GROMACS .gro file of N, CA and C in nm:
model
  231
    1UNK      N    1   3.173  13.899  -0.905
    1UNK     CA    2   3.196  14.015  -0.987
    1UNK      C    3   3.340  14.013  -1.037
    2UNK      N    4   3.374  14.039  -1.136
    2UNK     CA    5   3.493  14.050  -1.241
    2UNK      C    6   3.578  14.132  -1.162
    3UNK      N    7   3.663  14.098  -1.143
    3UNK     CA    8   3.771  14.156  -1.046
    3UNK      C    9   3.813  14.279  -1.153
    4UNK      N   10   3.812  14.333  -1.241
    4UNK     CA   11   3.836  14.465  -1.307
    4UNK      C   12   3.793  14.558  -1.244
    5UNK      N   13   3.621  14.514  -1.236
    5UNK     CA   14   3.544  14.587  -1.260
    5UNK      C   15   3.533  14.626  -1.099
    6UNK      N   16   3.597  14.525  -0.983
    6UNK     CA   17   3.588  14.552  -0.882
    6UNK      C   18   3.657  14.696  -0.815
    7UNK      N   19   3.787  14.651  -0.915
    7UNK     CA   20   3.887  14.757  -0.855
    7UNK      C   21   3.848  14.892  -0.933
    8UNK      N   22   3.787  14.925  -1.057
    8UNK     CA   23   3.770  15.063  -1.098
    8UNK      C   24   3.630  15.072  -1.003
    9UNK      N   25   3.557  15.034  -0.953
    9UNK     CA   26   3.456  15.060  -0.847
    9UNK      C   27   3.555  15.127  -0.748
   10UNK      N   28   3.641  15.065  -0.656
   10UNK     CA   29   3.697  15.086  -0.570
   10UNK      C   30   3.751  15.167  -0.583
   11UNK      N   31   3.832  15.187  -0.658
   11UNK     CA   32   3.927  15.343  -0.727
   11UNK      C   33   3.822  15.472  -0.712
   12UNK      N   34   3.688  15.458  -0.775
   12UNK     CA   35   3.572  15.524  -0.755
   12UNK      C   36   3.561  15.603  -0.661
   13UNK      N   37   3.508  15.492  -0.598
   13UNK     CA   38   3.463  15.488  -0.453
   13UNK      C   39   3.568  15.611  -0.316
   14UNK      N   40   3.736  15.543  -0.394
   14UNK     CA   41   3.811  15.600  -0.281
   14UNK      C   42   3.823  15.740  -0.322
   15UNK      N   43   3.790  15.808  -0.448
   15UNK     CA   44   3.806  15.939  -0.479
   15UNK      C   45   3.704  16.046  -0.407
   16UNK      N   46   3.611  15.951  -0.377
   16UNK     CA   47   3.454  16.048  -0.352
   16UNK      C   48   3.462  16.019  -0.158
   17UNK      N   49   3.445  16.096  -0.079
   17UNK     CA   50   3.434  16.099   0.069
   17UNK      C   51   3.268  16.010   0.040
   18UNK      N   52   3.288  15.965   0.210
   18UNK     CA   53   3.106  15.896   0.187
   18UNK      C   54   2.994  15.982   0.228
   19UNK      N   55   3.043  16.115   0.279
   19UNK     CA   56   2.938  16.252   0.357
   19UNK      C   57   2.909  16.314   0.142
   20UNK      N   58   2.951  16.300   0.099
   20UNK     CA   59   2.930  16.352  -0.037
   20UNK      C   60   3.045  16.273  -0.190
   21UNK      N   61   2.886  16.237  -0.231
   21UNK     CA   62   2.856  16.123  -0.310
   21UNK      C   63   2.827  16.201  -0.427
   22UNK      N   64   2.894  16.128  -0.578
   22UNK     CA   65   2.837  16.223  -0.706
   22UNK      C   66   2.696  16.206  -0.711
   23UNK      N   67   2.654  16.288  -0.759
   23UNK     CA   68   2.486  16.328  -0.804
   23UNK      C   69   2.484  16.245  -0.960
   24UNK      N   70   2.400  16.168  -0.958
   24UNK     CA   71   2.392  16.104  -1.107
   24UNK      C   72   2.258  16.122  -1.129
   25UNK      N   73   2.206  16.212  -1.253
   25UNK     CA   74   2.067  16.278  -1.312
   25UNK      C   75   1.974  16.216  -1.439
   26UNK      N   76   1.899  16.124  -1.393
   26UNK     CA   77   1.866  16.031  -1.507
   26UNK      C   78   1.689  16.087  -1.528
   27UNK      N   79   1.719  16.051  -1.651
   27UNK     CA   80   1.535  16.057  -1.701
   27UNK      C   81   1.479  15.934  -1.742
   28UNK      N   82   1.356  15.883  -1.666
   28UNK     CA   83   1.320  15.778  -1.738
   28UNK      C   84   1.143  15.801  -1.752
   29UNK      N   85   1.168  15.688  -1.884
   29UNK     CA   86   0.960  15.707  -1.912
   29UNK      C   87   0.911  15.671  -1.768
   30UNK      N   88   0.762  15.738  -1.821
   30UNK     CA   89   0.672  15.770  -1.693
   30UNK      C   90   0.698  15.564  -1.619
   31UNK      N   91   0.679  15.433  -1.694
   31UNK     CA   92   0.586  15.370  -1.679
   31UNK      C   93   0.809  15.295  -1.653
   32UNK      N   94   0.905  15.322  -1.679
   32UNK     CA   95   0.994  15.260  -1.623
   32UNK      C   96   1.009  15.272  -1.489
   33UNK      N   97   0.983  15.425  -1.492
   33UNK     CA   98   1.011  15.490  -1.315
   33UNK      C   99   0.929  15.416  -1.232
   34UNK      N  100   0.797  15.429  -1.272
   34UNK     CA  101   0.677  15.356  -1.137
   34UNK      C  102   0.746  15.195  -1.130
   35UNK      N  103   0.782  15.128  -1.217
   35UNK     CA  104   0.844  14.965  -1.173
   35UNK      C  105   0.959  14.984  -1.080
   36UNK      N  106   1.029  15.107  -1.131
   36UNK     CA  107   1.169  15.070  -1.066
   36UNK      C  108   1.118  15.065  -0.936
   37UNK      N  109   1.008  15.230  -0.907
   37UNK     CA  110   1.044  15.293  -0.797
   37UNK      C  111   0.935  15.162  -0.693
   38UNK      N  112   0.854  15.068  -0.744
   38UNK     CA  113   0.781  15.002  -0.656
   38UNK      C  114   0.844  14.857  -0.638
   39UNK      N  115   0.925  14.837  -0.744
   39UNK     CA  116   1.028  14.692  -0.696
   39UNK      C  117   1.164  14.739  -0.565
   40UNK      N  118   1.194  14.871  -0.592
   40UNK     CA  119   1.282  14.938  -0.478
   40UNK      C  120   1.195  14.912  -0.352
   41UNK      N  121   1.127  14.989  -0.357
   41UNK     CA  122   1.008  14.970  -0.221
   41UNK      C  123   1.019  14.845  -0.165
   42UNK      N  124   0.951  14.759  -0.306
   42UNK     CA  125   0.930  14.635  -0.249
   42UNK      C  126   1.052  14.529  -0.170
   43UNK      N  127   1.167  14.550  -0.242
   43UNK     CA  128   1.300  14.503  -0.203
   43UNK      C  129   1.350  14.601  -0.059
   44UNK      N  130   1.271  14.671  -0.046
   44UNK     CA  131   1.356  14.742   0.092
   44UNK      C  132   1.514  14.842   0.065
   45UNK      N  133   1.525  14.852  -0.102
   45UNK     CA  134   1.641  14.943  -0.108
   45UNK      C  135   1.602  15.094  -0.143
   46UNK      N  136   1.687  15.132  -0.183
   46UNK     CA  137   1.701  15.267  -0.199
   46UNK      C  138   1.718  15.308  -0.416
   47UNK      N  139   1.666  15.375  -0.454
   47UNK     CA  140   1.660  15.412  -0.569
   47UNK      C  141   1.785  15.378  -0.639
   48UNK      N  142   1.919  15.448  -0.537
   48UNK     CA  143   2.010  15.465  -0.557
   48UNK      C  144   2.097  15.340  -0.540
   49UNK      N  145   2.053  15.240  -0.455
   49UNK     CA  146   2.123  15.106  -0.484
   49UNK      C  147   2.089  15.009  -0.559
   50UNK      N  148   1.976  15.023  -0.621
   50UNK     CA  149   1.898  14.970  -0.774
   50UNK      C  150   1.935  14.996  -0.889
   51UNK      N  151   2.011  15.124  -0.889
   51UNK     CA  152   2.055  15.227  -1.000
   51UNK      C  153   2.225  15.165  -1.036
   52UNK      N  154   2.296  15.168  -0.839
   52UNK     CA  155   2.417  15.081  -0.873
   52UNK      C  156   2.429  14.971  -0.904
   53UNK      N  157   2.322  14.892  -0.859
   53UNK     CA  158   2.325  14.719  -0.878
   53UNK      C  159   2.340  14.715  -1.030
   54UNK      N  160   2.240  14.769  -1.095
   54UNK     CA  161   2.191  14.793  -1.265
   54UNK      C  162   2.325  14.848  -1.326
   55UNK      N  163   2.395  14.920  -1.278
   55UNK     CA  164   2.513  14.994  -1.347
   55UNK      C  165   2.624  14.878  -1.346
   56UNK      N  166   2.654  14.815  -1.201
   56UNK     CA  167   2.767  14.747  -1.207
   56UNK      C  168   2.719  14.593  -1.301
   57UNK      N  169   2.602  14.543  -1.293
   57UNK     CA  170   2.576  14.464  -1.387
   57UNK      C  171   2.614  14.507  -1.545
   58UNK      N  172   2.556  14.639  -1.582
   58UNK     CA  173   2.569  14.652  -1.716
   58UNK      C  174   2.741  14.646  -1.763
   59UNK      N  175   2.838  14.706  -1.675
   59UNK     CA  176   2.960  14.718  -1.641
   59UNK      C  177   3.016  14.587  -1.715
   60UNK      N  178   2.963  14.503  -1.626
   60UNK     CA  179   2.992  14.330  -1.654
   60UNK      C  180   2.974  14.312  -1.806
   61UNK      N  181   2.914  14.358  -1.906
   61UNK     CA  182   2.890  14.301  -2.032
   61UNK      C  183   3.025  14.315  -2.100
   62UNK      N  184   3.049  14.235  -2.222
   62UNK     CA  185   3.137  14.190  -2.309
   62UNK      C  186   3.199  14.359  -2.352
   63UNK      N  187   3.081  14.413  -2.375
   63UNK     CA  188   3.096  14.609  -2.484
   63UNK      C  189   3.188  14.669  -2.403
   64UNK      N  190   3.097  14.666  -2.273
   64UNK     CA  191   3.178  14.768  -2.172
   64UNK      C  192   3.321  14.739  -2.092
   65UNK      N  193   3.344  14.571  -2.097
   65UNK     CA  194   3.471  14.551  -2.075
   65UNK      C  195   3.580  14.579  -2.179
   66UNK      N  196   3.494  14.562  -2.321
   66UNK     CA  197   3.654  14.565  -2.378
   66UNK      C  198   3.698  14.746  -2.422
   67UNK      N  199   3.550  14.817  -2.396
   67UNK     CA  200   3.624  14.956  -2.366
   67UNK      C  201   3.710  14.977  -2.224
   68UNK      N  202   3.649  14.957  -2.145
   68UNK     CA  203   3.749  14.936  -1.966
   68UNK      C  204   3.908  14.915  -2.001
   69UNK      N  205   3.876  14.754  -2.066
   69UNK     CA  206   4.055  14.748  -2.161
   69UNK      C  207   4.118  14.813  -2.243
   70UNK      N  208   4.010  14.826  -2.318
   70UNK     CA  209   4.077  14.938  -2.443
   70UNK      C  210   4.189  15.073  -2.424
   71UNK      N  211   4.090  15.135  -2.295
   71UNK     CA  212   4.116  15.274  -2.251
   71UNK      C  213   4.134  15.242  -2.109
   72UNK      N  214   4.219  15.133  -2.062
   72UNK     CA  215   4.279  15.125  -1.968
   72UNK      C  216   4.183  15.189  -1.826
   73UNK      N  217   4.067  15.175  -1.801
   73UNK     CA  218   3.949  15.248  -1.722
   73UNK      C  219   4.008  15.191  -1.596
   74UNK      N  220   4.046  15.075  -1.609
   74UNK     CA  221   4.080  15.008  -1.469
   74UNK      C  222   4.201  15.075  -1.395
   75UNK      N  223   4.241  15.160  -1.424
   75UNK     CA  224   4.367  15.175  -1.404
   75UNK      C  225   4.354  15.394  -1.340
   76UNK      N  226   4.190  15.381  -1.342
   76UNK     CA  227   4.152  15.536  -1.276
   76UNK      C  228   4.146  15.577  -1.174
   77UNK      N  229   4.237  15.672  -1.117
   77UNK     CA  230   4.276  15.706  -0.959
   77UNK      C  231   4.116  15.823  -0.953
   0.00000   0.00000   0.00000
């Protein structure tokens, strides 16, 4: 993983206690939810670490780094 992207995780991470975690509220079609929610199952994770895996991947793309740079994201206490 892109060491940027490591440390604005981490920056994240150290703002939020681990007893209370942000609430993130997503809607998805009927027929995305049933894959996610039966490949979760099937993998043994949790909704919510499918949701991060998927986020910090998208993170990784070319778009979202050169906003991170742009607007200095890496650099968020």
């Amino acid at each position: 993983m892109d060491e940027k992207i490591l440390l604005v995780l981490l920056r994240l991470h150290r703002r939020v206690s681990p007893k209370k975690r942000p609430e993130l509220r997503i809607y998805l079609d009927s027929d995305l939810d049933k894959l996610v929610k039966t490949i979760a199952t099937i993998r043994e994770e949790s909704i919510s670490a499918v949701v991060a895996e998927a986020l910090e991947l998208w993170l990784q793309q070319s778009q979202q780094q050169e906003i991170i740079e742009k607007h200095n994201l890496d650099e968020l206490d």
